[in-house]
Short mmCIF file of C-alpha atoms in Angstrom, two decimals:
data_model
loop_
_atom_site.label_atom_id
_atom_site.label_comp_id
_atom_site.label_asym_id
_atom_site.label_seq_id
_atom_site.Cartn_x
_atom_site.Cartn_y
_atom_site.Cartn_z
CA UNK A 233 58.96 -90.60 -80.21
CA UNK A 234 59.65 -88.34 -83.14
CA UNK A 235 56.48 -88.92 -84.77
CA UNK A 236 54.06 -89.44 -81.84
CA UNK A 237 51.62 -86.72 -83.47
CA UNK A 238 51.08 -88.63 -87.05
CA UNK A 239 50.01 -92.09 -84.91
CA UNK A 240 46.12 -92.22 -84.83
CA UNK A 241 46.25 -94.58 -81.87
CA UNK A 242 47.49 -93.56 -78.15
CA UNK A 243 47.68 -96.84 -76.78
CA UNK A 244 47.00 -100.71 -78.36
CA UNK A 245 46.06 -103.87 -76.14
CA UNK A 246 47.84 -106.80 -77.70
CA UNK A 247 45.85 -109.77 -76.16
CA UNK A 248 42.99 -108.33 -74.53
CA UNK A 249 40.92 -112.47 -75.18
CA UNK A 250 43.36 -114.09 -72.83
CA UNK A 251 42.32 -113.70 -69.13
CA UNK A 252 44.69 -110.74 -67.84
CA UNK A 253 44.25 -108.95 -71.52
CA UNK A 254 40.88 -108.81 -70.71
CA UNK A 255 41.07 -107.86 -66.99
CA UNK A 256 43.34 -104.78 -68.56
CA UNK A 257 40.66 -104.20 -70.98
CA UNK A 258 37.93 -103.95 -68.20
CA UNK A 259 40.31 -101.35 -66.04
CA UNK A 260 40.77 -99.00 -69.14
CA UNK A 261 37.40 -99.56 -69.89
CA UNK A 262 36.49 -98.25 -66.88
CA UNK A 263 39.62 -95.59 -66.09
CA UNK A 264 40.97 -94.70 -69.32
CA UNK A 265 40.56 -90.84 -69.86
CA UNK A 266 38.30 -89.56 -72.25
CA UNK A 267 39.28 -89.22 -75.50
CA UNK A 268 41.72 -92.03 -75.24
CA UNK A 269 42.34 -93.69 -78.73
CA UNK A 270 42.82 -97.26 -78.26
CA UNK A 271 42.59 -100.60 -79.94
CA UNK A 272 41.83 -104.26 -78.97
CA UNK A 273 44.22 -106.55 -80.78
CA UNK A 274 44.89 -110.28 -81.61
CA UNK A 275 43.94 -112.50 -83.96
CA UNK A 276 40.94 -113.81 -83.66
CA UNK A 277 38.73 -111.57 -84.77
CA UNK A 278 35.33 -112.96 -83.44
CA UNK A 279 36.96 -113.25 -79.74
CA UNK A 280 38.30 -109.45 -79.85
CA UNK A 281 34.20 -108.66 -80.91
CA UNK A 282 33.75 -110.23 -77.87
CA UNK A 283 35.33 -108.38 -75.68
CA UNK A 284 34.24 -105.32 -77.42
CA UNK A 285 31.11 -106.07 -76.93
CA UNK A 286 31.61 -107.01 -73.33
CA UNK A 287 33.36 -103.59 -72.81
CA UNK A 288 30.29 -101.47 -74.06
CA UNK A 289 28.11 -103.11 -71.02
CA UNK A 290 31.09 -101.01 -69.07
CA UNK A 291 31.49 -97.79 -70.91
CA UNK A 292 29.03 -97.06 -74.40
CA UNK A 293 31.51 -95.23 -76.02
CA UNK A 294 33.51 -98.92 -76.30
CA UNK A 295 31.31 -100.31 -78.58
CA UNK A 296 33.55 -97.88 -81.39
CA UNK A 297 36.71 -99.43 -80.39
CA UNK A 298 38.75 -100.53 -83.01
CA UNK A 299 40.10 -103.90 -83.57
CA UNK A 300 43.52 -104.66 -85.04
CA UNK A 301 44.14 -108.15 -86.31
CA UNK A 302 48.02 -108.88 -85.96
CA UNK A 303 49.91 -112.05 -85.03
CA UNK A 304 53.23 -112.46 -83.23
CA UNK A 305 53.59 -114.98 -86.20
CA UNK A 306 53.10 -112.21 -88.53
CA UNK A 307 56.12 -109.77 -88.42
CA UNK A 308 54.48 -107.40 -91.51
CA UNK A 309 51.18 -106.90 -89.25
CA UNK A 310 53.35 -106.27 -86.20
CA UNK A 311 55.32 -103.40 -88.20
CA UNK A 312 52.33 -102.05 -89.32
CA UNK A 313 50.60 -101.68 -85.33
CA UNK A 314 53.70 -100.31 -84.28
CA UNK A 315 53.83 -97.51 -87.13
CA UNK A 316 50.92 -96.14 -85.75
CA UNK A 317 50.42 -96.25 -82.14
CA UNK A 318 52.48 -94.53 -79.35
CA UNK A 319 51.76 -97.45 -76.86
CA UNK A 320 51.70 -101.48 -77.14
CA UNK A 321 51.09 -103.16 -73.86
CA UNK A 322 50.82 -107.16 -74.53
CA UNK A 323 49.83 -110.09 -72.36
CA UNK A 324 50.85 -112.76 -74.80
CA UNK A 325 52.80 -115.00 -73.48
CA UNK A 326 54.83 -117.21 -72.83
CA UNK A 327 57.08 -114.26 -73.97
CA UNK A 328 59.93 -116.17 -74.40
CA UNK A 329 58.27 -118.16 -77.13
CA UNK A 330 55.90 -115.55 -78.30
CA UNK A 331 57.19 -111.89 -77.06
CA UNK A 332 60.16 -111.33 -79.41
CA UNK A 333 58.58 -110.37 -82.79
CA UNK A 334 56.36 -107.50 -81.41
CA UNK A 335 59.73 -106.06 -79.12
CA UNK A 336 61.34 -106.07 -82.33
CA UNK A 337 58.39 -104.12 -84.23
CA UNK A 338 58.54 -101.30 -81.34
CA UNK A 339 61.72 -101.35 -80.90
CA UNK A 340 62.23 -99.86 -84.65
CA UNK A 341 59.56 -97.94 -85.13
CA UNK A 342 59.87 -95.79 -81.95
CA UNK A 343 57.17 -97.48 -80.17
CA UNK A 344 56.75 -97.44 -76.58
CA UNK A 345 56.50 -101.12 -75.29
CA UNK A 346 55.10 -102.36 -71.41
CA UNK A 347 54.50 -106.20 -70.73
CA UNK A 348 53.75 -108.11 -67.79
CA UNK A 349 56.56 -110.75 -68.36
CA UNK A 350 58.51 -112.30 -65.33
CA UNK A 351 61.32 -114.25 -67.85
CA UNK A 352 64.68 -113.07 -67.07
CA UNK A 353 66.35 -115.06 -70.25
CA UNK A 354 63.37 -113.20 -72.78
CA UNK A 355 64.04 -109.82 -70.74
CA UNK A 356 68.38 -109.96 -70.70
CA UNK A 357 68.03 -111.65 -74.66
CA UNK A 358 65.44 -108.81 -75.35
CA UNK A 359 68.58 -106.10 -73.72
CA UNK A 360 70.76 -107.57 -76.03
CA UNK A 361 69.16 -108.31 -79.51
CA UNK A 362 67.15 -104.39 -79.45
CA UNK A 363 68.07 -102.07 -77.05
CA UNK A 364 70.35 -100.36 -79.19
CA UNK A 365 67.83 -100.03 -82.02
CA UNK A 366 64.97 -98.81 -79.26
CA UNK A 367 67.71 -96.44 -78.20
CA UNK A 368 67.96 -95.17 -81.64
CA UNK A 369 64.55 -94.87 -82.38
CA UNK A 370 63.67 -93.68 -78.98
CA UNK A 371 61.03 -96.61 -78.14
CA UNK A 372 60.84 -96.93 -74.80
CA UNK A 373 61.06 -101.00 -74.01
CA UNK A 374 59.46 -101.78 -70.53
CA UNK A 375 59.18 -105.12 -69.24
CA UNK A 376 57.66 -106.05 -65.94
CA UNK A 377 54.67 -104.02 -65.25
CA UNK A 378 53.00 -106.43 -63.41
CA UNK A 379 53.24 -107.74 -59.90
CA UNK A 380 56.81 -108.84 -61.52
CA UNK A 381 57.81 -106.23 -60.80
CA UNK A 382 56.27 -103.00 -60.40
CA UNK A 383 55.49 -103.09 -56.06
CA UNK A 384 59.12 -104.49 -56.16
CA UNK A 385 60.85 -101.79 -58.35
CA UNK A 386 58.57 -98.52 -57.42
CA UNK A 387 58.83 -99.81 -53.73
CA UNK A 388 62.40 -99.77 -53.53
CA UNK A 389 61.93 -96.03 -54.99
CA UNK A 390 59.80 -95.32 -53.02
CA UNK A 391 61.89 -96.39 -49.93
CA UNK A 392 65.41 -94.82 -51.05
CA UNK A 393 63.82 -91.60 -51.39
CA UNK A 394 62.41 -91.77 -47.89
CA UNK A 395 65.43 -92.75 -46.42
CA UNK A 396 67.70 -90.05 -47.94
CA UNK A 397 70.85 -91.82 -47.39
CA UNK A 398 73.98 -89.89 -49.33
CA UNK A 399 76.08 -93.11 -48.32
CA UNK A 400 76.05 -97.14 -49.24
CA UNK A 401 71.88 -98.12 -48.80
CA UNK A 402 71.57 -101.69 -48.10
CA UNK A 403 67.62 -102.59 -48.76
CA UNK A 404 65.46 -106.18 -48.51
CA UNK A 405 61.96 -106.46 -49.94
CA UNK A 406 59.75 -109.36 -48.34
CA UNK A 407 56.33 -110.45 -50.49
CA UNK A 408 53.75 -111.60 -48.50
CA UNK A 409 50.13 -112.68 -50.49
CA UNK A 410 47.18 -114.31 -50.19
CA UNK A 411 46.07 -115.15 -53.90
CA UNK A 412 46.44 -117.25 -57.01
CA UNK A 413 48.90 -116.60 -59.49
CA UNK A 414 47.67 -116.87 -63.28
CA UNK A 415 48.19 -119.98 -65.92
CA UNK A 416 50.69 -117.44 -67.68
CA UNK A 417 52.53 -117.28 -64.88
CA UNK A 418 53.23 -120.58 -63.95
CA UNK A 419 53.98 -121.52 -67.26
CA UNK A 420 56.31 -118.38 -67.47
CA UNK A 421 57.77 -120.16 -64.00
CA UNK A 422 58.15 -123.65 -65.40
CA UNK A 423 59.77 -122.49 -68.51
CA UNK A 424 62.22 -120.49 -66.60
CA UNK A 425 63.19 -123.55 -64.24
CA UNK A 426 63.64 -125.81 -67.46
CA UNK A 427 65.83 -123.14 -69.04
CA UNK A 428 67.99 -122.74 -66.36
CA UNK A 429 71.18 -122.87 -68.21
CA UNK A 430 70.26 -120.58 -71.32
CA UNK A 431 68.67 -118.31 -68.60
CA UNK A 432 71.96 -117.86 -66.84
CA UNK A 433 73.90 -117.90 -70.70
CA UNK A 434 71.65 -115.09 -71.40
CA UNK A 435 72.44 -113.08 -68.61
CA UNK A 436 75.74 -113.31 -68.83
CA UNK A 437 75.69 -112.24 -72.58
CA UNK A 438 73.71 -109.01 -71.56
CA UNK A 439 76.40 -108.42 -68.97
CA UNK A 440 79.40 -108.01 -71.44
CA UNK A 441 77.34 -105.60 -73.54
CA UNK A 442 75.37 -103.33 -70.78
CA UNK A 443 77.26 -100.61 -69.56
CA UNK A 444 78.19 -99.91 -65.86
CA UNK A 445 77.36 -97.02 -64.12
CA UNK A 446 80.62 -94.84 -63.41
CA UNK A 447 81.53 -94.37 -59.69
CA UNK A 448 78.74 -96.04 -58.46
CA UNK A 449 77.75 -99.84 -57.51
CA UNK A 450 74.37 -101.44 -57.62
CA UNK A 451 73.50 -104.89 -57.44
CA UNK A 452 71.41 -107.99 -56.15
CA UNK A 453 72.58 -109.64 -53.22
CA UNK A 454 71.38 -113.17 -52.60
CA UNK A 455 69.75 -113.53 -49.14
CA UNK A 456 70.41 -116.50 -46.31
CA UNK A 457 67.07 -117.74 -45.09
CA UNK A 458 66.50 -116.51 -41.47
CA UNK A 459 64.15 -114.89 -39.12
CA UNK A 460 63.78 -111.02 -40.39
CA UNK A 461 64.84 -108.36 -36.98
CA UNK A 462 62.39 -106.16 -38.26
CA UNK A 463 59.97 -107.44 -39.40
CA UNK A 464 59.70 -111.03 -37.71
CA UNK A 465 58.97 -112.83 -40.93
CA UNK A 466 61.00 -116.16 -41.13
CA UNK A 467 62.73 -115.49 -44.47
CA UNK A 468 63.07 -116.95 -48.12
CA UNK A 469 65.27 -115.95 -50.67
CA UNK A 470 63.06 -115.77 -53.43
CA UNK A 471 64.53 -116.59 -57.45
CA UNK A 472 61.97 -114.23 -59.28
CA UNK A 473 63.04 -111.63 -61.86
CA UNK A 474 62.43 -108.65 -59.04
CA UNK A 475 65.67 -108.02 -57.41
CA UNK A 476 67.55 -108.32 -61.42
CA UNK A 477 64.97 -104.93 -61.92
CA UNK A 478 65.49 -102.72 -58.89
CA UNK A 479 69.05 -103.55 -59.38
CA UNK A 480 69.12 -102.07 -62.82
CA UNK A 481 66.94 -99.10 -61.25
CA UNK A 482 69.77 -98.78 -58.77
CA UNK A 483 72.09 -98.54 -61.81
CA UNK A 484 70.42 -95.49 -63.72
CA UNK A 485 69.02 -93.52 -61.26
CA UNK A 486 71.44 -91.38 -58.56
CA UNK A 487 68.87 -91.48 -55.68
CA UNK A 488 69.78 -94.95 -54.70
CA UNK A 489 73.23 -93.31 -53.56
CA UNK A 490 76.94 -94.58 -54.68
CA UNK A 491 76.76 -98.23 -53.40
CA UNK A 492 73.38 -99.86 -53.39
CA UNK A 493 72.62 -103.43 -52.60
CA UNK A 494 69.21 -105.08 -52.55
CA UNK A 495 67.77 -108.94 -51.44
CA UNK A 496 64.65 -110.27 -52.10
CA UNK A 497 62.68 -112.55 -50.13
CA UNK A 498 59.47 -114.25 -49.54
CA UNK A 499 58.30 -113.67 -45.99
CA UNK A 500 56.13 -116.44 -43.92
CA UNK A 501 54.92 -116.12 -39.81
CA UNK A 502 56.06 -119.09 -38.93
CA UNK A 503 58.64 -121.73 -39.95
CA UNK A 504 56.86 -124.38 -41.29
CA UNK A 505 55.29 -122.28 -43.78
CA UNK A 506 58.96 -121.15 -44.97
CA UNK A 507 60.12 -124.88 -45.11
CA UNK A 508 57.13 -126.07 -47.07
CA UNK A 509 57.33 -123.06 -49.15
CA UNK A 510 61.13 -124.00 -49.72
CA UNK A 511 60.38 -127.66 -50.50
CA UNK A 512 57.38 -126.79 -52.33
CA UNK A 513 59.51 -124.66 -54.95
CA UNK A 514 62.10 -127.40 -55.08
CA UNK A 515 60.18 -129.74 -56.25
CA UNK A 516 58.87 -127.96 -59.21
CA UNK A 517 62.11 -127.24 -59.99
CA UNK A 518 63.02 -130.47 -59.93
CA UNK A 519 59.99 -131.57 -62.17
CA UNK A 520 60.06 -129.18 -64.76
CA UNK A 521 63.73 -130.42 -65.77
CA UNK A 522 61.92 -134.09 -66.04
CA UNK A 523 59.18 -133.92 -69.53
CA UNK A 524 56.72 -136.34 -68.10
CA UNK A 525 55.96 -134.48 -64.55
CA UNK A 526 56.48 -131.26 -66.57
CA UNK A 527 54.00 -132.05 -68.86
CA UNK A 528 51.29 -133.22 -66.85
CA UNK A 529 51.75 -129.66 -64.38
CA UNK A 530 51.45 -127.95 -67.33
CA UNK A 531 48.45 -129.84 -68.22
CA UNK A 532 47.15 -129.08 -65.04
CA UNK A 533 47.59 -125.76 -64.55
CA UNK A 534 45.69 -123.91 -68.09
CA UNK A 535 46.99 -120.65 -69.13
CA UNK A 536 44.20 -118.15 -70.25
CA UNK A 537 42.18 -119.05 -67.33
CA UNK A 538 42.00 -117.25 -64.35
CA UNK A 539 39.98 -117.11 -60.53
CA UNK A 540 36.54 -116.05 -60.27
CA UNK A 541 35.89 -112.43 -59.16
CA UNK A 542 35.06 -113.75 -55.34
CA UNK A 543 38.26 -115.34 -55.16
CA UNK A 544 39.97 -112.46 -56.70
CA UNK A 545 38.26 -109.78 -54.33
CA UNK A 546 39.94 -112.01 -51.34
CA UNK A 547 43.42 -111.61 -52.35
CA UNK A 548 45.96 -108.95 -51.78
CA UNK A 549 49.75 -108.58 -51.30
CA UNK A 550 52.18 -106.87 -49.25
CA UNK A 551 55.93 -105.95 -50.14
CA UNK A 552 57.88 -104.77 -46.87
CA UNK A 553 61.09 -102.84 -47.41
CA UNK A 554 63.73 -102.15 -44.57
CA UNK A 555 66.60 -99.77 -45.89
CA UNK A 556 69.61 -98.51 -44.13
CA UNK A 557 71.87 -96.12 -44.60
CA UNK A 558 73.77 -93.34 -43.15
CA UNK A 559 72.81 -94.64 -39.83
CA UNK A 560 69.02 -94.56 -40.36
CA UNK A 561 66.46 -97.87 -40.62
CA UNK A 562 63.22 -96.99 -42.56
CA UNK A 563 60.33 -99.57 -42.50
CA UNK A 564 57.94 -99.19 -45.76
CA UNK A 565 54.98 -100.94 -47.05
CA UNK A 566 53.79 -101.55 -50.48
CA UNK A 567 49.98 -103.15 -50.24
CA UNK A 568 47.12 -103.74 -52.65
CA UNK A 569 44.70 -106.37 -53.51
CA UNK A 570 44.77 -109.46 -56.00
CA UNK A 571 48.50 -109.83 -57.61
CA UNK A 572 48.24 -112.13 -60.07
CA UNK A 573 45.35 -110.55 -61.79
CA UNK A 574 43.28 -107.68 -60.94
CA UNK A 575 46.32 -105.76 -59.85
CA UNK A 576 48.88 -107.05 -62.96
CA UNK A 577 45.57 -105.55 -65.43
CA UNK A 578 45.77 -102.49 -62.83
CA UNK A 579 49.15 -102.06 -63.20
CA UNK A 580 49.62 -102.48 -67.01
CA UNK A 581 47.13 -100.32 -68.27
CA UNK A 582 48.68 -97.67 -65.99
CA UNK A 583 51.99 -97.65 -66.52
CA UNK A 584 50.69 -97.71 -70.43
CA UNK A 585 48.70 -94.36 -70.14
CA UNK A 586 51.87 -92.87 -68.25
CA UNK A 587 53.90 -93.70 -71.01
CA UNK A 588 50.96 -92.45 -73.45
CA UNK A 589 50.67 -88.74 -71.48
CA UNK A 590 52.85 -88.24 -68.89
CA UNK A 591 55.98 -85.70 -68.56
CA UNK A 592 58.17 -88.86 -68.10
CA UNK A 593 61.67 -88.39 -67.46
CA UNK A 594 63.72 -88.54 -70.91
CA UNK A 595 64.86 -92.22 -71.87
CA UNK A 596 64.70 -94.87 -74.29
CA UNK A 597 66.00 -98.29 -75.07
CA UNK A 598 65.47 -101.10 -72.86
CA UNK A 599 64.55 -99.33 -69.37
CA UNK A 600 62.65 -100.08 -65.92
CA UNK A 601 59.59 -98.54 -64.82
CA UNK A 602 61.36 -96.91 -61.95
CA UNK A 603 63.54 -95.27 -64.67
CA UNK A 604 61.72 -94.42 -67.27
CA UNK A 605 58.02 -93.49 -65.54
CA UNK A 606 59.42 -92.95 -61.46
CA UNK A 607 57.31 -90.60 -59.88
CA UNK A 608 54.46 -90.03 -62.20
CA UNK A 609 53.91 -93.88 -61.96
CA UNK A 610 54.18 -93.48 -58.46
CA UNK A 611 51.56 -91.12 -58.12
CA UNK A 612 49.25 -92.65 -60.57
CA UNK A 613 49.14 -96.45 -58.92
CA UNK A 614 48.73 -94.71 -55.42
CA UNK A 615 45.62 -92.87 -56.82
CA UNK A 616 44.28 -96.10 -58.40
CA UNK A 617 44.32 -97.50 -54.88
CA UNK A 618 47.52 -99.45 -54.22
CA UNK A 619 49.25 -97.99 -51.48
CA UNK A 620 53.08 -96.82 -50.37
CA UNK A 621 53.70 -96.03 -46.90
CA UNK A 622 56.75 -95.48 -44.66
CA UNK A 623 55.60 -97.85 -41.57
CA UNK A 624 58.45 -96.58 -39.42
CA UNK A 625 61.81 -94.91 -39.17
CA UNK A 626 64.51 -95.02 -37.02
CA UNK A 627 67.75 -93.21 -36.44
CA UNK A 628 70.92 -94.65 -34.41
CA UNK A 629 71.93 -93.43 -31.02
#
């Protein structure tokens, strides 16, 4: 960022009224280092006095924060945030209806960008329509720094460094949780299941313009559903955004060795669980391609609304990795508590303030959080409490 010292504001939280904006706002609240210049943003102002006002019963000093009113209907106010802060992180979504304009704003005026989107169409159309202006600019464009996909993308990191391997690495990740996944979400899900064909159009538009890495392969493998050898977890193949991302962090970065392959599953203890969680799936699939069931699941499910702290305190996840390569099996472990929410707000404001302060590797455009934060991410999220840890290792003969 060319500029970065004429921007008054190190870091800007575009949603912080909706339920995981305000989460975020509560963790930097609470963690943000001192001196941090940051803004609550939206456009309502009388909500984002709210939340200030909320955030002082945390931290004093809050009560001075200032607020920004911009809309993502509103490209001029957009512009005008961007111009002057090194970091947006938004939780507005649906970002396929909602996200563009602000990518847009960042990606020309240099501005570093992190979201907690799980939309493969708004990520691959994103790629396409300003990657080569963020590259210009040097903005930094990060989607998924949420539970999509951060345990998924840092884990397999995490796991390819551990294992060393200077030949092919074939690695699986396996989510196990216990928790509720936000309104956002599911209507993030149900959009992506009733855009099924412009999701796979899109994809296949970013493939003809995103370059290949030269003498090396990485890519996504679809999984079968079976019982894991491992880990004994009946598997399922899960159709989330994750594997697309460590892929693409297989593509930039060297340490996932010449020929790199990754699957991504769900993981269950028994086999009921996997069937039910197969039919389960299906049939949301199937409804959100039909407007009347779609609408009333919609209906159902509110976005903006979230679980109550109790319920929240409960919940956790697990990510499993088993690599191989060069003869050698490594078992690691990605773990931490509530995914959908206190660990998404966790998550976002950190990989925000590494972007803000770190001595990040140098990139720009469109780029992962493996590539464009690795190790300083790493180390940040482990000190915040979510933990990475080689469960076992194994070499042949």
């Amino acid at each position: 960022m060319a500029d970065a010292q004429t921007r008054d504001l190190d870091l800007a939280l575009f949603g912080a009224t909706g339920f995981t904006g305000g989460l975020t706002a509560e963790y930097l609240a609470r963690h943000a280092p001192s001196g941090l210049r940051w803004a609550l943003v939206g456009r309502n102002r009388g909500k984002l006095e709210a939340v200030r006002q909320h955030l002082a019963t945390i931290d004093p000093g809050c009560q001075d924060l200032e607020i920004v009113i911009a809309d993502t209907s509103d490209p001029v106010s957009l512009a005008a945030l961007a111009r002057r802060t090194k970091v947006v992180a938004t939780t507005v979504g649906p970002y396929q209806q909602l996200g563009e304009p602000l990518v847009a704003a960042c990606a020309e005026a240099g501005t570093d960008y992190v979201d907690i989107t799980g939309e493969p169409e708004f990520v691959d159309t994103m790629y396409v329509r300003h990657h080569a202006a963020a590259e210009r600019s040097g903005a930094r464009i990060v989607h998924a720094c949420g539970f999509d996909s951060i345990p998924h993308d840092l884990g397999a990191y995490y796991t390819v460094q551990q294992l060393h391997a200077a030949g092919p690495v074939t690695l699986r990740g396996v989510v196990r949780a216990a928790g509720t996944f936000s309104g956002g979400t599911f209507h993030s899900a149900m959009g992506a299941f009733e855009r099924s064909r412009q999701m796979s159009q899109a994809l296949k538009e970013r493939r003809r313009v995103e370059p290949r890495p030269e003498g090396r392969k990485s890519r996504a493998v679809a999984g079968k559903p079976g019982k894991d050898p491992v880990l004994g977890y009946y598997l399922l193949p899960m159709p989330t955004i994750d594997p697309q991302v460590v892929a693409r962090s297989g593509a930039a970065l060297g340490v996932y060795g010449p020929d790199f392959r990754y699957s991504h599953f769900a993981g269950t203890k028994t086999l009921r669980y996997a069937a039910g969680g197969a039919l389960g799936v299906g049939l949301i699939g199937v409804a959100a391609k039909i407007p009347p069931a779609r609408n009333l699941l919609k209906s159902r499910v509110k976005q903006g609304e979230g679980p109550s702290p109790a319920r929240r305190e409960k919940s956790w996840f697990t990510v499993d990795f088993v690599g191989e390569g060069d003869g050698r099996t490594i078992h690691t472990r990605v773990s931490g508590g509530d995914p959908g929410y206190t660990e998404t707000a966790k998550m976002l404001a950190e990989s925000a303030l590494c972007l803000a302060f770190d001595d990040n590797p140098p990139t720009s455009g469109q780029v992962t959080t493996a590539q464009a934060m690795g190790d300083n991410l790493l180390a940040r999220l482990q000190a915040a409490g979510m933990s990475f840890q080689v469960v076992d290792a194994q070499t042949e003969g």
